Rosetta silent file (secondary structure, phi, psi, omega in degrees, C-alpha in Angstrom):
SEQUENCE: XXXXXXXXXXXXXXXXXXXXXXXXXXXXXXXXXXXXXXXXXXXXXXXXXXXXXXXXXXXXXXXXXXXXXXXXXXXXXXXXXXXXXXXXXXXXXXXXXXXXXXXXXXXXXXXXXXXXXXXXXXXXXXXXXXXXXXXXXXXXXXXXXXXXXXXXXXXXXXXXXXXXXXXXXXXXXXXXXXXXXXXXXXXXXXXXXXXXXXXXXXXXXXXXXXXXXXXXXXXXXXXXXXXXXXXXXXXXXXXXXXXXXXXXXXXXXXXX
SCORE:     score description
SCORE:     0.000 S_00000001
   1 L     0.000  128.634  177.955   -1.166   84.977 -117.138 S_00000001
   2 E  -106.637  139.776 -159.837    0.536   83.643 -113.837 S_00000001
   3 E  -143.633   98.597 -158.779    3.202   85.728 -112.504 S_00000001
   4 E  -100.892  152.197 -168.566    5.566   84.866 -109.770 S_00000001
   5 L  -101.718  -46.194 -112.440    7.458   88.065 -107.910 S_00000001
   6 L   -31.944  123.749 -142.253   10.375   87.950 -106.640 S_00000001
   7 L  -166.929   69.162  178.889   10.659   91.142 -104.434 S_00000001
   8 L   -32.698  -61.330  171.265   12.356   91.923 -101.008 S_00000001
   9 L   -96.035  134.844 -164.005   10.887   95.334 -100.498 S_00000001
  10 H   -59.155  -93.457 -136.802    7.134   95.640  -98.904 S_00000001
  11 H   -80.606    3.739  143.834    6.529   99.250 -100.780 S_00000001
  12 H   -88.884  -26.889 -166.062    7.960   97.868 -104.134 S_00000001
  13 H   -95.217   -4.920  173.114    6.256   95.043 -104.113 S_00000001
  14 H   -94.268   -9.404 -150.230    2.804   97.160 -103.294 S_00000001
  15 H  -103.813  -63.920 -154.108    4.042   99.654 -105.946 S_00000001
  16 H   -66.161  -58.329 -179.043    4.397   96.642 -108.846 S_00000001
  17 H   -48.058  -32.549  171.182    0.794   94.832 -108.084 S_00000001
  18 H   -45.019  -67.326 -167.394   -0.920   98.012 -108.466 S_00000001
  19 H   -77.736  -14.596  164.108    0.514   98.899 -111.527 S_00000001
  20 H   -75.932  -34.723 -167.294    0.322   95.353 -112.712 S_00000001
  21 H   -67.369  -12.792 -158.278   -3.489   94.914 -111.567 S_00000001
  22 H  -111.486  -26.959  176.861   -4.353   98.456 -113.881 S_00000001
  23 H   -69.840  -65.677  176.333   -1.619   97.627 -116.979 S_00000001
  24 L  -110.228  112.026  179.896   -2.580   94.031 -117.026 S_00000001
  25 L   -94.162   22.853  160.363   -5.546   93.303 -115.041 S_00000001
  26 L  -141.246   41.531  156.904   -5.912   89.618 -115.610 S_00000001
  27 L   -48.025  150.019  176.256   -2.634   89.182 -114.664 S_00000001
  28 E  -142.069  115.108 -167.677   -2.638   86.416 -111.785 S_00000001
  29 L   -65.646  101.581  179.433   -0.017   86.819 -108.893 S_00000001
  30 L   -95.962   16.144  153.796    0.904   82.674 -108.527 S_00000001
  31 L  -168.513  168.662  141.259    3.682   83.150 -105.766 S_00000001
  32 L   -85.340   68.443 -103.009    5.662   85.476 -103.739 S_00000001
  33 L  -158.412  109.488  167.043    9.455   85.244 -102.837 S_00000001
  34 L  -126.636   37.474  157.449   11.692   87.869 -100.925 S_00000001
  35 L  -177.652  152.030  172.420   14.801   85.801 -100.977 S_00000001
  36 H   -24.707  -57.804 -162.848   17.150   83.086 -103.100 S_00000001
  37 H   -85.581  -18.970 -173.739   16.413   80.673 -101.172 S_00000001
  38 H   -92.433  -17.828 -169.101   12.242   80.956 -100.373 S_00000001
  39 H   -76.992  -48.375 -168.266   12.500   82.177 -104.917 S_00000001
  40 H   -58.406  -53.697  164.936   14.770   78.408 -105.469 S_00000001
  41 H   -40.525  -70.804 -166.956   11.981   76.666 -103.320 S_00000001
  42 H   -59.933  -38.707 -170.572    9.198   77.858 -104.539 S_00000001
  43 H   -66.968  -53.604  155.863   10.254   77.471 -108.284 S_00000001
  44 H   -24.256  -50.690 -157.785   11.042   73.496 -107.409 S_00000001
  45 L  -111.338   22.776  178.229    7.664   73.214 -105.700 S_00000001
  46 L  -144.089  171.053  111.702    5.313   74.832 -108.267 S_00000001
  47 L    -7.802  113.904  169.750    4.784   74.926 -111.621 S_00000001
  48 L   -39.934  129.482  162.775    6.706   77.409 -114.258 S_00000001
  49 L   -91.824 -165.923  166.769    5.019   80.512 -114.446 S_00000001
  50 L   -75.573  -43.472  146.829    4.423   82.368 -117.482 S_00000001
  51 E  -133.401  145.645  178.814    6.394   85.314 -116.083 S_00000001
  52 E   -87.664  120.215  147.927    9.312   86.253 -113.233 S_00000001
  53 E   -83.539  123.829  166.449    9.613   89.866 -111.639 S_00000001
  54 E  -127.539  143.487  159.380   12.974   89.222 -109.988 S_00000001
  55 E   -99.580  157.240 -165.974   14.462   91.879 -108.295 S_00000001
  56 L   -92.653  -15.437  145.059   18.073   91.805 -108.623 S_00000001
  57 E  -108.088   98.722 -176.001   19.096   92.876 -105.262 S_00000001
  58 E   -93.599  171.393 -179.602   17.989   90.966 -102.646 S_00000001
  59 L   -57.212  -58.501  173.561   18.872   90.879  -98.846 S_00000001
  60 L   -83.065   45.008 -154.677   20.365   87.849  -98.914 S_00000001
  61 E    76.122 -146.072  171.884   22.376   88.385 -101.970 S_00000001
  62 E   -58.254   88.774  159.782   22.263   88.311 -106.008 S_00000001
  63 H   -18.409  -45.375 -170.748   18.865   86.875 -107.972 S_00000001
  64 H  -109.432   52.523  135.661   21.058   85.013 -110.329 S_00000001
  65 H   -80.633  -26.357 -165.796   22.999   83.094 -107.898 S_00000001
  66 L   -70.520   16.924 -171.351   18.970   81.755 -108.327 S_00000001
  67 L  -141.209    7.008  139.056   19.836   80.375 -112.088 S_00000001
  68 L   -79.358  -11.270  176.211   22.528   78.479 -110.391 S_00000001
  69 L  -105.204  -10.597 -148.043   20.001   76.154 -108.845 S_00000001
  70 L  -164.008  149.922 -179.107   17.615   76.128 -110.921 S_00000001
  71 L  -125.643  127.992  155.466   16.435   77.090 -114.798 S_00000001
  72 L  -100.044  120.432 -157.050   13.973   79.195 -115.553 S_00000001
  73 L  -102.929    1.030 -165.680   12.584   79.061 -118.763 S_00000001
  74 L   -83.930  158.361  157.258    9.838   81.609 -118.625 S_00000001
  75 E   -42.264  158.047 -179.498   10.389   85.465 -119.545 S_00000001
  76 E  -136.974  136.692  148.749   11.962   87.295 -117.154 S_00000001
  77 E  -126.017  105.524 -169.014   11.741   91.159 -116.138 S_00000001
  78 E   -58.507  114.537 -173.258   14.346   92.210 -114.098 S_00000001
  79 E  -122.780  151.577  171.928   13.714   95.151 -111.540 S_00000001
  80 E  -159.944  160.185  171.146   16.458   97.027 -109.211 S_00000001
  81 L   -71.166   -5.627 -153.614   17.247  100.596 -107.868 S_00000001
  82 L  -155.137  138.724 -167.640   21.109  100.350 -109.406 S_00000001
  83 L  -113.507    6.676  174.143   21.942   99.833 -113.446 S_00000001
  84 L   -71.565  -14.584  175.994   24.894   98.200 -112.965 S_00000001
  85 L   -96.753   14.284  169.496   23.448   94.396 -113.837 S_00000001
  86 H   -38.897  -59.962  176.940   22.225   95.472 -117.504 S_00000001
  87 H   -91.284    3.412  158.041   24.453   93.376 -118.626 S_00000001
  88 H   -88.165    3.340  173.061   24.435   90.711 -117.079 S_00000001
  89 H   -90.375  -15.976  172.613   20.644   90.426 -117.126 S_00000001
  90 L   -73.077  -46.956 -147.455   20.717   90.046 -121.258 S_00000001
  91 L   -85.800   15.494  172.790   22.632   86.668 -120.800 S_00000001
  92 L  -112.034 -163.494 -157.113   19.510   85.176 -119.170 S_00000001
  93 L  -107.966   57.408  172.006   16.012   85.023 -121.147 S_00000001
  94 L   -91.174  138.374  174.508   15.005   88.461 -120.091 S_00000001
  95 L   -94.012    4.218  168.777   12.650   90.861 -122.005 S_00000001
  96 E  -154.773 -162.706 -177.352   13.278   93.958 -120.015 S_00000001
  97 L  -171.780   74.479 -146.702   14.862   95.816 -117.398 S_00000001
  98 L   -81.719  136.592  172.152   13.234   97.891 -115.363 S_00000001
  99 E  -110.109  145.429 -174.124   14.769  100.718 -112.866 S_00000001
 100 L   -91.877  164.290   29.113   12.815  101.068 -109.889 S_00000001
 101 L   -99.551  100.584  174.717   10.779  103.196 -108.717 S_00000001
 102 L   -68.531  119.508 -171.882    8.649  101.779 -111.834 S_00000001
 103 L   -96.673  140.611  158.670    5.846  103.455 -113.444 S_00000001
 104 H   -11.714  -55.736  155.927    2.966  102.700 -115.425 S_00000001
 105 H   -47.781  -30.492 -152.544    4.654  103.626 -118.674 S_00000001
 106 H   -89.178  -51.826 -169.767    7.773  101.231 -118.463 S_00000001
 107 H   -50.022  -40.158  179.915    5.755   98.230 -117.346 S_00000001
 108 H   -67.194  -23.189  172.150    3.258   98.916 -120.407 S_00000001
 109 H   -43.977  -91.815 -179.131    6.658   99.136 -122.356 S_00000001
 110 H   -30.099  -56.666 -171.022    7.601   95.619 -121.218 S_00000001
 111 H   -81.955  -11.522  152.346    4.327   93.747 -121.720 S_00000001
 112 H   -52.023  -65.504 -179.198    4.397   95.106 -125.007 S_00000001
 113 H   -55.618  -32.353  179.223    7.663   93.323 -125.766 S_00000001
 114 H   -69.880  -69.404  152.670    6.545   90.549 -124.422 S_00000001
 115 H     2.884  -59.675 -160.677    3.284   90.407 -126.491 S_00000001
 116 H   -79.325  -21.651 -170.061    6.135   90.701 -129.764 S_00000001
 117 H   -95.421  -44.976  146.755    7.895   88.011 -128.178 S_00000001
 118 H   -14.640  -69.431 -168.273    4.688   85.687 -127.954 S_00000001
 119 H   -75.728  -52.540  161.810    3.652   86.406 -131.228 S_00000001
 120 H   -25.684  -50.824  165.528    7.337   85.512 -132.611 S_00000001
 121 H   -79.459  -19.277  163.343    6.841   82.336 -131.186 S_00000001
 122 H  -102.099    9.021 -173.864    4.025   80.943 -132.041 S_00000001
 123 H  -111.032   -4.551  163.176    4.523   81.995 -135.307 S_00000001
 124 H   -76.940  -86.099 -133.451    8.211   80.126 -135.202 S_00000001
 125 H   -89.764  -10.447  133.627    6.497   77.071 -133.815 S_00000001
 126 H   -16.364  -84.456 -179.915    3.865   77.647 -136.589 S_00000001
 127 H   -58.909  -43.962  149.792    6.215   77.085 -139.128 S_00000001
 128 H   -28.150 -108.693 -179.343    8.154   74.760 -137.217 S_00000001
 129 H   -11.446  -85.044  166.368    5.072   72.668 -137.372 S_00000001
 130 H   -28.141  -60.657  171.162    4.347   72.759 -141.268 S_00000001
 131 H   -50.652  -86.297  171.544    7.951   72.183 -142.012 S_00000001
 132 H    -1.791  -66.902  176.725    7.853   69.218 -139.594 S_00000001
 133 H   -67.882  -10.746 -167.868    4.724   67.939 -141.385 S_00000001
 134 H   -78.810  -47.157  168.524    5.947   68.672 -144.650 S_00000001
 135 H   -55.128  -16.498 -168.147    8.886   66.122 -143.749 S_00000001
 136 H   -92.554  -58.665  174.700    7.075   63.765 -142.369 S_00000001
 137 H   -41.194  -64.683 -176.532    5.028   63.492 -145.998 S_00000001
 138 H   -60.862  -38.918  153.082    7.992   63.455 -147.770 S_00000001
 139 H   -85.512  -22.126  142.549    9.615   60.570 -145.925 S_00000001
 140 H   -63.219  -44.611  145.919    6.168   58.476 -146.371 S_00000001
 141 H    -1.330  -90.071  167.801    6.722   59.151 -149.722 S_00000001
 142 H   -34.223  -54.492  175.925   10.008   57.819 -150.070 S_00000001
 143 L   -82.978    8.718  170.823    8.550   54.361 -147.726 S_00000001
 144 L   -85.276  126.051  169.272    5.463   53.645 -150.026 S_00000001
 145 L    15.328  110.693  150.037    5.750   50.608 -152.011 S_00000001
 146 L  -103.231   -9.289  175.815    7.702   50.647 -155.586 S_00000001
 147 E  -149.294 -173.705  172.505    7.684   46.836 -156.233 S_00000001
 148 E  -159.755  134.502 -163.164    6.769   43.575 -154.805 S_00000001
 149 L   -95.442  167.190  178.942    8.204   40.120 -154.936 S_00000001
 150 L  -127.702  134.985  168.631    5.537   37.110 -156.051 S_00000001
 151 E   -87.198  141.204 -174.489    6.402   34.033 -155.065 S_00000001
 152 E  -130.563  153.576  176.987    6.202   31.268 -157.974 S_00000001
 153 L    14.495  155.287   89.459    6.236   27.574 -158.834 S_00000001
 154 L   134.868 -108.997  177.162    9.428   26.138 -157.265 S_00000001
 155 L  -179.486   68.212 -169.105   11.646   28.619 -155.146 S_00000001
 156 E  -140.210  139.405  151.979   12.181   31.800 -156.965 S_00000001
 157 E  -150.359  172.500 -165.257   10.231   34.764 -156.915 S_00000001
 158 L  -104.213   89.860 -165.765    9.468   37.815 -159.358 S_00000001
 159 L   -62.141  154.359  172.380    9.384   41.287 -158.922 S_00000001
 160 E  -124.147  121.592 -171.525    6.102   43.292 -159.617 S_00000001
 161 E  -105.172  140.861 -175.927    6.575   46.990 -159.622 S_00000001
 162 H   -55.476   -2.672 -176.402    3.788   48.916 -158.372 S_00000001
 163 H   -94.081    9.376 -159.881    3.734   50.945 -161.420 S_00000001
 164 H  -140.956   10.867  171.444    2.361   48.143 -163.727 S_00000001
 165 L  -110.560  132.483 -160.801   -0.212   46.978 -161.234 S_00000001
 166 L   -71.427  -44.584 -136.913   -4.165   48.314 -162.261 S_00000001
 167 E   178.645  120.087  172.980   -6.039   47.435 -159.420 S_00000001
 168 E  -103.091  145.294 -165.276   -5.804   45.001 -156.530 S_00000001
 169 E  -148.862  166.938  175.310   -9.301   42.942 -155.447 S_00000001
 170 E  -104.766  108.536  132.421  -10.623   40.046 -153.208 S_00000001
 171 E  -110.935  151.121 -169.386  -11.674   36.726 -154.995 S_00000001
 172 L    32.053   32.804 -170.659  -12.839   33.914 -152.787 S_00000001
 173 L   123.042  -58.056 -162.121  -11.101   35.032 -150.059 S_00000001
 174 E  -101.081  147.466  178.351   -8.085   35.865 -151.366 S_00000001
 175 E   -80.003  121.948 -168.076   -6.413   39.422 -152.499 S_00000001
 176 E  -128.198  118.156  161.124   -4.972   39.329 -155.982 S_00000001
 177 E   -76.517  154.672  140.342   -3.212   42.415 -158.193 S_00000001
 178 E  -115.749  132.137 -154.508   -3.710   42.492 -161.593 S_00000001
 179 L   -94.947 -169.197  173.002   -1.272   44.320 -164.126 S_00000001
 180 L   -63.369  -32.245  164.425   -1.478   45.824 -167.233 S_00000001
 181 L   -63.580   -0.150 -165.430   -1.287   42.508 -168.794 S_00000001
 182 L    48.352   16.351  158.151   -4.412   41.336 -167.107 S_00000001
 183 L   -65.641  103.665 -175.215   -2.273   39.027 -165.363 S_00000001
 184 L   -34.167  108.701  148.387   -3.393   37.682 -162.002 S_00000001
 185 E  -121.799  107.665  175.627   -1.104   38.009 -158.721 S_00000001
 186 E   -41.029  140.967 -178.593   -1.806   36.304 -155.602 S_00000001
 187 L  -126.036  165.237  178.880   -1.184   38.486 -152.299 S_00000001
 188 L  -144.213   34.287  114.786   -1.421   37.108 -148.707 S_00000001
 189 L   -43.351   81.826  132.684   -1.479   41.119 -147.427 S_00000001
 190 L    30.951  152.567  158.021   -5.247   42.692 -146.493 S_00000001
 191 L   -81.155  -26.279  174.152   -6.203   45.653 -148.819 S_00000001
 192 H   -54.353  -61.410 -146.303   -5.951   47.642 -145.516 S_00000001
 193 H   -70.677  -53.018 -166.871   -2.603   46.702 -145.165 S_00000001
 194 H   -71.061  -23.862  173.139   -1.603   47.014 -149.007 S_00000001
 195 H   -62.635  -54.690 -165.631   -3.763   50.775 -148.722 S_00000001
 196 H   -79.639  -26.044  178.420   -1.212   51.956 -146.173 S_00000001
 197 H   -74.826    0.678  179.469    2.149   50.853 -147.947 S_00000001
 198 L  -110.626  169.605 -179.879    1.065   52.261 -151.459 S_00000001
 199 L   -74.153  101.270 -178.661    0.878   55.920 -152.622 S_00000001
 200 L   -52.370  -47.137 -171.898   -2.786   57.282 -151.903 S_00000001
 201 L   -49.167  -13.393 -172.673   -1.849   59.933 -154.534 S_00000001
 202 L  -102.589  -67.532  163.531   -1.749   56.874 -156.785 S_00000001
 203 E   -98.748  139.340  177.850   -4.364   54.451 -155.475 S_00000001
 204 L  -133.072  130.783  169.878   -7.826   54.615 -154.341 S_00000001
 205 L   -45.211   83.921 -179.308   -9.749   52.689 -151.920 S_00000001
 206 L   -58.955  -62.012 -140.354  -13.190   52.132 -154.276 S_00000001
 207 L  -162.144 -175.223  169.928  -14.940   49.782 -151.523 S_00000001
 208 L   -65.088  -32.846 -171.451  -14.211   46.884 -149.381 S_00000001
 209 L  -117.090  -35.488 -150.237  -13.380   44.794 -151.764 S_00000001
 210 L  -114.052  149.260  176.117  -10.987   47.033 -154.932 S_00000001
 211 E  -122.193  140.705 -129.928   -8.036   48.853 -154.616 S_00000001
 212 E  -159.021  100.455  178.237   -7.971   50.873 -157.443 S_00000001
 213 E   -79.038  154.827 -176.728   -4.870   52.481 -159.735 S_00000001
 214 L   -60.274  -32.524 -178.049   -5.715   55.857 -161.599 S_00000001
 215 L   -62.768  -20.753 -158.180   -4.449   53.940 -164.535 S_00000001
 216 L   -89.016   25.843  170.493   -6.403   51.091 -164.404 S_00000001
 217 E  -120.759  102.843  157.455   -9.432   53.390 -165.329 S_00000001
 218 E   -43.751  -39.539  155.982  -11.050   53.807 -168.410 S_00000001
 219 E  -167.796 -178.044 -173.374  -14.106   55.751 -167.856 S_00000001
 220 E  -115.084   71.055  160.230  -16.826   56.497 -165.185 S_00000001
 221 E   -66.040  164.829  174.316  -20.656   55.904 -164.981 S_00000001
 222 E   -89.201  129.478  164.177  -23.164   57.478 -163.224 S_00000001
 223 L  -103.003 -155.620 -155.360  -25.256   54.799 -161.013 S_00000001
 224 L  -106.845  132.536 -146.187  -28.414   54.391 -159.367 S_00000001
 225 L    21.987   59.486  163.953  -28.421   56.908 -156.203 S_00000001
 226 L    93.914   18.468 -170.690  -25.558   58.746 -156.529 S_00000001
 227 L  -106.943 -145.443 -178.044  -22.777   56.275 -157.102 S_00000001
 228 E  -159.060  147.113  172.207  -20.423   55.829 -160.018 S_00000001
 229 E  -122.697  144.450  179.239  -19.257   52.444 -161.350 S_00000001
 230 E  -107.876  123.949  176.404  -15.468   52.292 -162.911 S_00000001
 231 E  -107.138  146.516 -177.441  -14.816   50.696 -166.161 S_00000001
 232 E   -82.298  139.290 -163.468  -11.762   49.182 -166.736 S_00000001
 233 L   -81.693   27.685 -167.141   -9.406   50.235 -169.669 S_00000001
 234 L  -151.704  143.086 -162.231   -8.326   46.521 -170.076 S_00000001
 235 L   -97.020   94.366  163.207  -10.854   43.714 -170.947 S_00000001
 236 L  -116.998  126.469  173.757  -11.107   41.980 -167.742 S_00000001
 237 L   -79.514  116.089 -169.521  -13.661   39.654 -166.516 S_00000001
 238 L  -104.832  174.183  167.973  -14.811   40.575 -162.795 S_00000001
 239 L   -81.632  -24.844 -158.055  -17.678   39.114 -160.821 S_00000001
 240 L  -138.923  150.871  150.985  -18.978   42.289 -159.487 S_00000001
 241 L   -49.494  144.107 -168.096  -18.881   45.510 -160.438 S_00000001
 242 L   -82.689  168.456  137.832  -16.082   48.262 -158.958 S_00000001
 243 L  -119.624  138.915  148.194  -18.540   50.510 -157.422 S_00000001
 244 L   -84.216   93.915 -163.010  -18.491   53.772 -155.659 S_00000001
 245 L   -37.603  172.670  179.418  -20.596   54.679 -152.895 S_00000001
 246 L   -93.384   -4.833 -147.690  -22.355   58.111 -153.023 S_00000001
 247 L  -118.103   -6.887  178.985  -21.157   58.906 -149.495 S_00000001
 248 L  -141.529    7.251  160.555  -17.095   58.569 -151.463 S_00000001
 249 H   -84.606   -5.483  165.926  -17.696   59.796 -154.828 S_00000001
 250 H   -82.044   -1.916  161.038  -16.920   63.103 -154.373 S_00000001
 251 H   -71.250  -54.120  147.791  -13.746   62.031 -152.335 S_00000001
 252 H    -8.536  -61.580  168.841  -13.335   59.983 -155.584 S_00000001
 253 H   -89.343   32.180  170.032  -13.400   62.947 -157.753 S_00000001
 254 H  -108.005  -45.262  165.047  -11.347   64.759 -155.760 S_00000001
 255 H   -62.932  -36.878  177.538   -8.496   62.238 -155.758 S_00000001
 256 L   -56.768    0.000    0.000   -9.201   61.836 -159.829 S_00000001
């Protein structure tokens, strides 16, 4: 933890490293500051620390004339001889408030709250996070494919709703769906391309060449070293077999 001081007096500021080096020893002092203007400086020309000792009466006036120049976004723990800035030391992001001459006890006090305050937070930006992803899912959702126009004879086209299409494949080059009807529709999309705009929950990549609806499957063999071939629940002639590698059927059944 790096821990910048702000601290006028020499025999406070010998009194708080002590008791910081034996409450938290792997504490790391990262600056030193015994006025507004060398605390505003320093804060400008370094790196935030994880936490500010400020004392609140300094020589050259008031510590938070210092949050007029400048924001600090780290914890704060405020220390002074006089108990009159309590309350103005809550409207900044402080976790304590220490009266000096400060002991062993208060300081263990403090990094305890801070600890609680830590742990609050990463368990907010936990959650944060999961919600965030959960939202994210839920709005690709919403943008995966439900239909597709086909262009036909003349200069019309036809929708095809993704719910009536079995299984999309490569012949001679070209990518074609086929529906429940075992009717044939040309695509001028990649299957990569047509994998990310449809619903994985829906479709599965068999191979390189089939794109594969749960519907369009009738049953499963087992093949020669571990793979599985998919028969189709609609009498279609293919050149090839769908096959599943052995290295994706168990993603395969997982997705099934």
């Amino acid at each position: 933890m790096k821990i910048f001081i702000i601290e006028d007096e020499k025999a406070a500021l010998r009194n708080l490293k002590a008791i910081l080096a034996e409450v938290c020893p792997e504490a790391e002092i990262a600056g030193e500051a015994d006025s507004i203007c060398e605390s505003i400086e320093w804060l400008e020309s370094n790196d935030m620390p994880e936490l500010v000792f400020m004392d609140i009466h300094l020589a050259d006036g008031s510590a938070f004339e210092i949050f007029d120049h400048i924001k600090i976004t780290c914890p704060i723990i405020f220390t002074t001889a006089y108990d009159e800035y309590a309350l103005k030391a809550l409207k900044v992001n402080s976790i304590d408030y220490l009266l000096k001459p400060i002991n062993t006890e208060d300081l263990r006090k403090a990094f305890d709250k801070l600890d609680l305050l830590v742990s609050h937070k990463k368990e907010n930006e936990k959650q944060s996070d999961i919600i965030n992803e959960i939202v994210k899912k839920l709005n690709k959702e919403e943008n995966y494919k439900s239909h597709f126009l086909i262009p036909v004879k003349g200069d019309k086209f036809v929708p095809l709703t993704v719910d009536s299409i079995l299984f999309f494949y490569i012949s001679d080059g070209t990518v074609k769906a086929v529906d429940e009807d075992g009717r044939q529709h040309p695509f001028t999309m990649s299957l990569d391309d047509l994998a990310d705009m449809l619903n994985p929950k829906l479709f599965f990549r068999a191979n390189r060449q089939f794109l594969i609806s749960r519907k369009a499957i009738k049953d499963i063999s087992l093949w020669f070293n571990g793979r599985l071939v998919i028969n189709l629940n609609i009498p279609f002639e293919l050149k090839d077999k769908i096959i599943i590698s052995k290295a994706k059927a168990s993603e395969f059944k997982e997705w099934f």
